[in-house]
C-alpha cells in the first residue's frame, strides 16, 4: 500500500483516492482544474497542504499542453482558474495563499517585456512544481522544531528520571496523506521516533470522516510506530491516566492572533489538555497562517453533508428524521495553544504575527 498521496510529473497528475483508504489503494487521474476541484470538494484528497498542491498542479497539467497567443490570455486563465479552485473548500487557507502568490507571479511576468508567453508558462509550471519539494522540506523542519520543543518542555517540567521517551496525542490526519510527504503534526511524531524519543502515539478516530481511524492509523501501522487508536470521546480519560506529554495537531488556518481552525474536535481536545496541564501544540507551515485576519472569528467554517454523520459507508446509523449539524472544523482560541510549530521555529501565539512579519519582511 502506498503512502504517496500525490504523483506528479510534467503533464500528468494522480492522487491516491482517500475515500477508499485503508481498504483499497487506488490512484485517480486529475486531468485539469475541473477534476482538481472535484477531488478536493469530495475529499478524495484532503489536508490543507495537499489541497493547495493538488489544486495548483491540476492547473499545471491543464495549461501544459495548451498554446497561448499572448501573455494576457495566459494570465487570465491562471487567475480565473486559481480563484475557482479556492472555492472547492473554504476553511483551509493554503490554496488561497498559493493562488495569490501564483497570480502575483503571473502579473509580474505579464508586465515584464523580456518574458515571452512560453517563458511565462514555463515559470508558472516551475513555480507550481516547486511546491512539492518545498512542502516536504518544510514538514521535515516542522518535525525537528516540534520534537525539540516537546522534549525541552518535558525536560523543564519533569524530573530527570521521567524525561525519557514521550507519549503524545494527535487528531485527524496530518501525515504523508495530507501533505506532499512526511507530514506536519505527524512529522513531529515521526521525528520523535527518529530520535528514539517516541514511547507511544495516540490517534483519535476523528468522527465523522474518520481521518484518524482510516488514515493516521494506516500511516502509523505502515511506519511501524507504537500507536493506539482512541475514540474522540476518550480524550479526557486518556489524558487523565496515560501520562501524555503533549498534544500535537495540524491546522487549516491560523489567524494572526494564533486562533487556529482545525478538524472538528480539536477545540475540545485543547480544553481538556489545559485542564490536565498538557501542552497543546499546533504544527503549521507558513502557508497555513493567515495574517490577513486578526482572529478566528473571521474564519469560514465548512459545513458538510449530514450523510457523513448519519451513515457509515452505505449503512445508516442515525435515526431517520433527526436533524444534523456537521461543521468540518472548529476554532481553538489562542489562549489554549502552547506554541505554533512552523518550519522557522516555534512561536507563542502572542508573538506569531510579529515573528512571521519579520520573516517575510512585510
Ligand atoms: O477535512 P480535512 O481532512 O481536509 O481536514 C484536515 C485537517 O483538519 C488537518 O488537521 C489539517 O488540514 C492539517 S493537514 C497537515
CSV table of C-alpha atoms and ligand atoms in Angstrom, one decimal:
chain,number,residue,atom,x,y,z
A,1,UNK,CA,0.0,0.0,0.0
A,2,UNK,CA,1.3,3.4,-0.9
A,3,UNK,CA,1.5,6.5,1.3
A,4,UNK,CA,2.2,8.9,-1.5
A,5,UNK,CA,-0.9,11.0,-1.9
A,6,UNK,CA,0.3,12.9,-4.9
A,7,UNK,CA,2.1,11.5,-8.0
A,8,UNK,CA,3.2,14.2,-10.5
A,9,UNK,CA,5.3,14.5,-13.5
A,10,UNK,CA,5.0,17.3,-16.0
A,11,UNK,CA,1.7,16.8,-17.8
A,12,UNK,CA,0.4,14.1,-15.5
A,13,UNK,CA,-1.1,14.2,-12.1
A,14,UNK,CA,-2.6,11.3,-10.0
A,15,UNK,CA,-3.9,11.3,-6.5
A,16,UNK,CA,-4.5,8.5,-4.1
A,17,UNK,CA,-8.3,8.3,-3.5
A,18,UNK,CA,-8.5,8.8,0.2
A,19,UNK,CA,-12.2,7.9,0.3
A,20,UNK,CA,-11.2,4.3,-0.4
A,21,UNK,CA,-8.4,4.0,2.2
A,22,UNK,CA,-7.4,1.9,4.1
A,23,UNK,CA,-9.2,-0.9,2.2
A,24,UNK,CA,-8.3,0.0,-1.3
A,25,UNK,CA,-5.2,1.8,-2.6
A,26,UNK,CA,-6.2,3.3,-5.9
A,27,UNK,CA,-4.9,6.3,-7.8
A,28,UNK,CA,-7.2,8.7,-9.8
A,29,UNK,CA,-6.0,10.7,-12.7
A,30,UNK,CA,-6.5,14.5,-12.4
A,31,UNK,CA,-6.7,15.9,-16.0
A,32,UNK,CA,-7.3,19.5,-15.2
A,33,UNK,CA,-9.0,22.1,-13.0
A,34,UNK,CA,-12.5,20.6,-13.1
A,35,UNK,CA,-11.1,17.2,-11.9
A,36,UNK,CA,-8.9,19.1,-9.3
A,37,UNK,CA,-11.9,21.0,-7.9
A,38,UNK,CA,-14.0,17.8,-7.7
A,39,UNK,CA,-11.4,15.6,-5.9
A,40,UNK,CA,-10.8,18.4,-3.4
A,41,UNK,CA,-14.5,19.1,-2.8
A,42,UNK,CA,-15.3,15.3,-2.5
A,43,UNK,CA,-12.3,14.9,-0.1
A,44,UNK,CA,-10.7,12.3,-2.3
A,45,UNK,CA,-7.6,14.4,-1.5
A,46,UNK,CA,-7.7,16.3,1.8
A,47,UNK,CA,-5.5,18.0,4.3
A,48,UNK,CA,-4.7,21.7,3.9
A,49,UNK,CA,-1.2,21.4,2.2
A,50,UNK,CA,-2.3,18.6,-0.1
A,51,UNK,CA,-5.4,20.5,-1.2
A,52,UNK,CA,-3.2,23.5,-2.3
A,53,UNK,CA,-0.7,21.4,-4.0
A,54,UNK,CA,-3.2,19.3,-5.9
A,55,UNK,CA,-5.3,22.4,-6.8
A,56,UNK,CA,-2.3,24.2,-8.3
A,57,UNK,CA,-0.9,21.1,-10.0
A,58,UNK,CA,-4.3,20.5,-11.6
A,59,UNK,CA,-4.0,23.8,-13.3
A,60,UNK,CA,-0.4,23.0,-14.3
A,61,UNK,CA,-1.5,19.8,-16.1
A,62,UNK,CA,-4.3,21.7,-17.8
A,63,UNK,CA,-2.0,24.5,-19.0
A,64,UNK,CA,0.9,22.3,-20.0
A,65,UNK,CA,-0.4,21.2,-23.5
A,66,UNK,CA,-2.2,24.4,-24.2
A,67,UNK,CA,-0.9,27.1,-26.5
A,68,UNK,CA,-1.5,30.8,-25.6
A,69,UNK,CA,-1.5,33.5,-28.2
A,70,UNK,CA,-0.4,36.1,-25.7
A,71,UNK,CA,0.5,36.6,-22.0
A,72,UNK,CA,-2.7,38.4,-21.2
A,73,UNK,CA,-4.8,35.3,-22.0
A,74,UNK,CA,-2.4,33.1,-20.0
A,75,UNK,CA,-2.7,35.5,-17.1
A,76,UNK,CA,-6.5,35.5,-17.3
A,77,UNK,CA,-6.6,31.7,-17.3
A,78,UNK,CA,-4.3,31.4,-14.3
A,79,UNK,CA,-6.2,34.0,-12.3
A,80,UNK,CA,-9.7,32.7,-13.1
A,81,UNK,CA,-8.9,29.1,-12.6
A,82,UNK,CA,-7.0,29.5,-9.4
A,83,UNK,CA,-9.8,31.6,-7.9
A,84,UNK,CA,-12.2,28.9,-8.9
A,85,UNK,CA,-10.1,26.2,-7.1
A,86,UNK,CA,-10.1,28.3,-3.9
A,87,UNK,CA,-13.9,27.8,-3.8
A,88,UNK,CA,-13.6,24.0,-3.6
A,89,UNK,CA,-13.2,24.1,0.2
A,90,UNK,CA,-13.4,27.3,2.2
A,91,UNK,CA,-11.6,26.8,5.6
A,92,UNK,CA,-8.0,25.8,4.8
A,93,UNK,CA,-6.1,28.9,3.7
A,94,UNK,CA,-3.2,27.2,1.9
A,95,UNK,CA,-5.0,27.1,-1.5
A,96,UNK,CA,-5.8,30.8,-1.3
A,97,UNK,CA,-2.3,31.8,-0.3
A,98,UNK,CA,-0.8,29.7,-3.1
A,99,UNK,CA,-3.3,31.1,-5.6
A,100,UNK,CA,-2.4,34.7,-4.5
A,101,UNK,CA,1.3,34.0,-4.9
A,102,UNK,CA,0.9,32.5,-8.3
A,103,UNK,CA,-1.4,35.3,-9.5
A,104,UNK,CA,1.2,37.8,-8.3
A,105,UNK,CA,3.9,36.0,-10.3
A,106,UNK,CA,1.6,35.9,-13.4
A,107,UNK,CA,1.0,39.6,-13.1
A,108,UNK,CA,4.7,40.4,-12.8
A,109,UNK,CA,5.6,38.2,-15.7
A,110,UNK,CA,2.9,39.8,-17.8
A,111,UNK,CA,4.3,43.2,-17.2
A,112,UNK,CA,7.9,42.2,-17.9
A,113,UNK,CA,8.7,42.8,-21.6
A,114,UNK,CA,11.7,40.5,-21.6
A,115,UNK,CA,9.5,37.5,-20.8
A,116,UNK,CA,7.8,35.7,-23.7
A,117,UNK,CA,4.5,33.8,-23.4
A,118,UNK,CA,6.3,30.5,-23.5
A,119,UNK,CA,8.8,31.7,-20.8
A,120,UNK,CA,5.8,32.7,-18.7
A,121,UNK,CA,4.2,29.3,-19.0
A,122,UNK,CA,7.5,27.6,-18.0
A,123,UNK,CA,7.9,29.9,-15.0
A,124,UNK,CA,4.4,29.1,-13.9
A,125,UNK,CA,4.9,25.4,-14.2
A,126,UNK,CA,8.2,25.6,-12.3
A,127,UNK,CA,6.6,27.5,-9.5
A,128,UNK,CA,3.7,25.0,-9.1
A,129,UNK,CA,6.1,22.0,-9.3
A,130,UNK,CA,8.4,23.6,-6.6
A,131,UNK,CA,5.5,23.3,-4.1
A,132,UNK,CA,6.0,19.6,-3.8
A,133,UNK,CA,9.6,19.7,-2.6
A,134,UNK,CA,9.2,22.8,-0.5
A,135,UNK,CA,6.3,21.2,1.4
A,136,UNK,CA,8.4,18.1,2.3
A,137,UNK,CA,11.3,20.3,3.3
A,138,UNK,CA,9.0,22.5,5.5
A,139,UNK,CA,7.5,19.4,7.1
A,140,UNK,CA,10.9,18.0,8.0
A,141,UNK,CA,11.8,21.3,9.6
A,142,UNK,CA,8.4,21.4,11.5
A,143,UNK,CA,9.1,17.8,12.7
A,144,UNK,CA,12.5,18.7,14.0
A,145,UNK,CA,11.3,22.0,15.6
A,146,UNK,CA,8.3,20.4,17.2
A,147,UNK,CA,10.1,17.4,18.6
A,148,UNK,CA,12.7,19.7,20.2
A,149,UNK,CA,10.0,21.9,21.7
A,150,UNK,CA,8.2,18.9,23.2
A,151,UNK,CA,11.3,17.4,24.6
A,152,UNK,CA,12.5,20.7,26.1
A,153,UNK,CA,9.1,21.2,27.7
A,154,UNK,CA,9.3,17.7,29.2
A,155,UNK,CA,12.9,18.3,30.5
A,156,UNK,CA,11.8,21.6,32.1
A,157,UNK,CA,8.7,20.2,33.8
A,158,UNK,CA,9.5,16.5,34.6
A,159,UNK,CA,12.0,15.0,36.9
A,160,UNK,CA,15.2,13.8,35.2
A,161,UNK,CA,14.1,10.2,35.6
A,162,UNK,CA,10.8,10.9,33.9
A,163,UNK,CA,12.3,12.8,30.9
A,164,UNK,CA,12.6,9.7,28.7
A,165,UNK,CA,10.7,8.9,25.5
A,166,UNK,CA,7.3,10.6,25.4
A,167,UNK,CA,3.7,9.8,24.8
A,168,UNK,CA,1.8,12.2,22.5
A,169,UNK,CA,-1.7,12.5,21.2
A,170,UNK,CA,-2.7,13.7,17.7
A,171,UNK,CA,-6.0,14.4,16.0
A,172,UNK,CA,-7.2,13.9,12.4
A,173,UNK,CA,-4.6,13.1,9.7
A,174,UNK,CA,-1.7,15.4,9.1
A,175,UNK,CA,0.8,12.9,7.7
A,176,UNK,CA,2.1,11.9,4.2
A,177,UNK,CA,-1.5,11.7,3.0
A,178,UNK,CA,-2.4,15.3,4.0
A,179,UNK,CA,0.8,16.8,2.5
A,180,UNK,CA,3.4,16.2,-0.2
A,181,UNK,CA,5.1,13.9,2.3
A,182,UNK,CA,6.3,13.4,5.9
A,183,UNK,CA,3.5,15.5,7.4
A,184,UNK,CA,3.2,18.4,9.9
A,185,UNK,CA,1.9,17.2,13.3
A,186,UNK,CA,2.6,13.6,12.2
A,187,UNK,CA,6.0,14.9,11.1
A,188,UNK,CA,6.7,15.8,14.7
A,189,UNK,CA,5.7,12.3,15.8
A,190,UNK,CA,7.9,10.8,13.1
A,191,UNK,CA,10.8,13.0,14.2
A,192,UNK,CA,10.4,12.0,17.9
A,193,UNK,CA,10.6,8.4,16.7
A,194,UNK,CA,13.7,9.1,14.6
A,195,UNK,CA,15.3,10.5,17.7
A,196,UNK,CA,14.3,7.3,19.7
A,197,UNK,CA,12.1,9.6,21.9
A,198,UNK,CA,8.6,8.3,21.0
A,199,UNK,CA,7.3,6.0,23.6
A,200,UNK,CA,3.7,6.0,22.1
A,201,UNK,CA,1.4,8.0,19.9
A,202,UNK,CA,-2.4,8.0,20.4
A,203,UNK,CA,-4.5,9.0,17.5
A,204,UNK,CA,-8.2,9.9,17.7
A,205,UNK,CA,-10.8,8.3,15.4
A,206,UNK,CA,-11.8,11.8,14.2
A,207,UNK,CA,-15.5,11.5,13.6
A,208,UNK,CA,-17.4,11.8,11.3
A,209,UNK,CA,-15.0,11.3,8.4
A,210,UNK,CA,-12.6,9.1,10.4
A,211,UNK,CA,-9.3,10.5,9.2
A,212,UNK,CA,-7.7,9.3,12.4
A,213,UNK,CA,-9.0,5.7,12.2
A,214,UNK,CA,-8.7,5.3,8.5
A,215,UNK,CA,-5.7,7.4,7.5
A,216,UNK,CA,-3.5,8.2,10.5
A,217,UNK,CA,-3.8,4.7,11.9
A,218,UNK,CA,-2.9,3.4,8.4
A,219,UNK,CA,0.2,5.6,8.3
A,220,UNK,CA,1.3,4.6,11.8
A,221,UNK,CA,0.8,0.9,11.2
A,222,UNK,CA,2.7,1.3,7.9
A,223,UNK,CA,5.6,3.0,9.6
A,224,UNK,CA,5.5,0.5,12.5
A,225,UNK,CA,5.3,3.3,15.1
A,226,UNK,CA,4.0,2.3,18.5
A,227,UNK,CA,0.4,3.6,18.3
A,228,UNK,CA,-3.1,3.2,19.7
A,229,UNK,CA,-6.4,4.4,18.3
A,230,UNK,CA,-8.9,6.1,20.7
A,231,UNK,CA,-12.3,7.4,20.1
A,232,UNK,CA,-12.8,11.1,20.2
A,233,UNK,CA,-14.9,10.8,23.4
A,234,UNK,CA,-11.9,9.1,25.2
A,235,UNK,CA,-9.5,12.0,25.2
A,236,UNK,CA,-10.3,13.3,28.7
A,237,UNK,CA,-9.9,9.8,30.1
A,238,UNK,CA,-6.7,9.3,28.2
A,239,UNK,CA,-5.1,12.4,29.4
A,240,UNK,CA,-6.1,11.6,33.0
A,241,UNK,CA,-4.5,8.2,33.1
A,242,UNK,CA,-1.9,7.7,30.3
A,243,UNK,CA,0.7,10.4,31.2
A,244,UNK,CA,0.6,12.0,27.8
A,245,UNK,CA,3.4,14.6,27.5
A,246,UNK,CA,1.9,16.7,24.7
A,247,UNK,CA,-0.9,17.1,22.2
A,248,UNK,CA,0.2,18.0,18.6
A,249,UNK,CA,-2.3,18.8,15.9
A,250,UNK,CA,-2.3,20.4,12.5
A,251,UNK,CA,-4.1,23.5,11.2
A,252,UNK,CA,-6.3,24.5,8.3
A,253,UNK,CA,-5.9,28.2,9.1
A,254,UNK,CA,-4.1,30.1,11.8
A,255,UNK,CA,-5.3,33.7,12.3
A,256,UNK,CA,-2.8,36.5,13.1
A,257,UNK,CA,-3.6,36.2,16.9
A,258,UNK,CA,-2.9,32.4,16.9
A,259,UNK,CA,-6.6,31.3,16.9
A,260,UNK,CA,-6.5,28.0,15.0
A,261,UNK,CA,-9.1,26.4,12.8
A,262,UNK,CA,-8.5,22.6,12.5
A,263,UNK,CA,-10.6,19.5,12.3
A,264,UNK,CA,-13.7,19.4,14.3
A,265,UNK,CA,-12.9,18.1,17.8
A,266,UNK,CA,-9.6,20.0,18.1
A,267,UNK,CA,-11.1,22.7,20.3
A,268,UNK,CA,-12.4,20.2,22.9
A,269,UNK,CA,-9.1,18.4,23.0
A,270,UNK,CA,-7.3,21.7,23.7
A,271,UNK,CA,-9.8,22.4,26.6
A,272,UNK,CA,-9.1,19.0,28.0
A,273,UNK,CA,-5.4,19.4,27.6
A,274,UNK,CA,-5.5,22.7,29.5
A,275,UNK,CA,-7.4,21.1,32.3
A,276,UNK,CA,-4.8,18.4,32.6
A,277,UNK,CA,-1.8,20.7,32.2
A,278,UNK,CA,-0.7,19.0,29.0
A,279,UNK,CA,0.9,21.4,26.4
A,280,UNK,CA,-1.1,21.8,23.2
A,281,UNK,CA,0.9,22.4,20.0
A,282,UNK,CA,-0.3,23.4,16.6
A,283,UNK,CA,2.0,22.3,13.7
A,284,UNK,CA,1.5,24.5,10.7
A,285,UNK,CA,3.7,25.7,7.8
A,286,UNK,CA,3.6,29.4,6.9
A,287,UNK,CA,1.2,28.5,4.1
A,288,UNK,CA,-1.4,27.7,6.8
A,289,UNK,CA,-1.0,31.1,8.5
A,290,UNK,CA,-3.4,33.8,7.5
A,291,UNK,CA,-2.1,37.2,8.8
A,292,UNK,CA,-4.9,38.9,6.9
A,293,UNK,CA,-7.4,38.0,9.5
A,294,UNK,CA,-7.0,39.3,13.1
A,295,UNK,CA,-8.7,36.4,14.8
A,296,UNK,CA,-10.5,33.1,14.4
A,297,UNK,CA,-13.9,34.9,14.3
A,298,UNK,CA,-13.2,35.6,10.6
A,299,UNK,CA,-12.7,32.0,9.6
A,300,UNK,CA,-15.4,30.5,7.4
A,301,UNK,CA,-16.2,27.0,8.8
A,302,UNK,CA,-17.2,24.5,6.1
A,303,UNK,CA,-20.4,22.7,6.9
A,304,UNK,CA,-20.5,19.2,5.3
A,305,UNK,CA,-23.4,17.0,4.3
A,306,UNK,CA,-25.5,15.3,7.0
A,307,UNK,CA,-24.8,11.9,5.4
A,308,UNK,CA,-21.2,11.9,6.8
A,309,UNK,CA,-22.8,11.7,10.2
A,310,UNK,CA,-25.8,9.6,9.6
A,311,UNK,CA,-24.1,6.8,7.6
A,312,UNK,CA,-21.1,4.6,7.9
A,313,UNK,CA,-20.5,3.7,4.2
A,314,UNK,CA,-23.9,2.6,2.9
A,315,UNK,CA,-25.2,1.8,6.3
A,316,UNK,CA,-27.4,4.3,8.1
A,317,UNK,CA,-26.6,4.5,11.8
A,318,UNK,CA,-28.7,7.6,12.8
A,319,UNK,CA,-32.4,7.6,13.4
A,320,UNK,CA,-34.2,8.7,10.2
A,321,UNK,CA,-35.7,12.2,10.5
A,322,UNK,CA,-33.1,13.6,13.0
A,323,UNK,CA,-31.6,17.0,12.3
A,324,UNK,CA,-27.8,17.1,11.9
A,325,UNK,CA,-25.2,19.8,12.3
A,326,UNK,CA,-21.9,18.9,10.7
A,327,UNK,CA,-19.2,21.6,10.8
A,328,UNK,CA,-16.0,20.1,9.5
A,329,UNK,CA,-13.7,22.4,11.6
A,330,UNK,CA,-13.7,24.3,14.8
A,331,UNK,CA,-11.6,27.2,16.1
A,332,UNK,CA,-9.3,26.7,19.1
A,333,UNK,CA,-8.7,30.0,20.9
A,334,UNK,CA,-5.0,31.1,21.0
A,335,UNK,CA,-5.2,31.1,24.8
A,336,UNK,CA,-5.3,27.3,24.7
A,337,UNK,CA,-2.3,27.0,22.3
A,338,UNK,CA,1.2,26.5,23.9
A,339,UNK,CA,3.1,27.0,20.7
A,340,UNK,CA,2.7,27.1,16.9
A,341,UNK,CA,5.3,24.9,15.3
A,342,UNK,CA,6.4,26.3,12.0
A,343,UNK,CA,9.3,25.5,9.6
A,344,UNK,CA,11.0,28.6,11.0
A,345,UNK,CA,10.7,27.8,14.7
A,346,UNK,CA,8.1,27.5,17.5
A,347,UNK,CA,6.2,30.7,18.3
A,348,UNK,CA,3.8,31.7,21.1
A,349,UNK,CA,0.5,32.7,19.6
A,350,UNK,CA,1.0,36.3,21.0
A,351,UNK,CA,4.3,36.6,19.1
A,352,UNK,CA,3.2,34.9,15.9
A,353,UNK,CA,2.3,38.0,13.9
A,354,UNK,CA,5.5,39.9,14.7
A,355,UNK,CA,7.7,36.9,14.1
A,356,UNK,CA,6.1,36.0,10.7
A,357,UNK,CA,6.1,39.6,9.6
A,358,UNK,CA,9.8,39.8,10.4
A,359,UNK,CA,10.5,36.5,8.5
A,360,UNK,CA,8.6,37.6,5.4
A,361,UNK,CA,9.9,41.2,5.5
A,362,UNK,CA,6.4,42.6,5.3
B,1,LIG,O1,-11.2,17.9,6.3
B,1,LIG,P1,-9.8,17.5,6.2
B,1,LIG,O2,-9.5,16.1,6.3
B,1,LIG,O3,-9.2,18.2,5.0
B,1,LIG,O4,-9.1,18.2,7.5
B,1,LIG,C1,-7.8,18.0,7.7
B,1,LIG,C2,-7.3,18.7,8.9
B,1,LIG,O5,-8.0,19.3,9.6
B,1,LIG,C3,-5.8,18.7,9.1
B,1,LIG,O6,-5.5,18.7,10.5
B,1,LIG,C4,-5.2,20.0,8.5
B,1,LIG,O7,-5.6,20.1,7.2
B,1,LIG,C5,-3.7,19.9,8.5
B,1,LIG,S1,-3.0,18.7,7.4
B,1,LIG,C6,-1.4,18.9,7.5
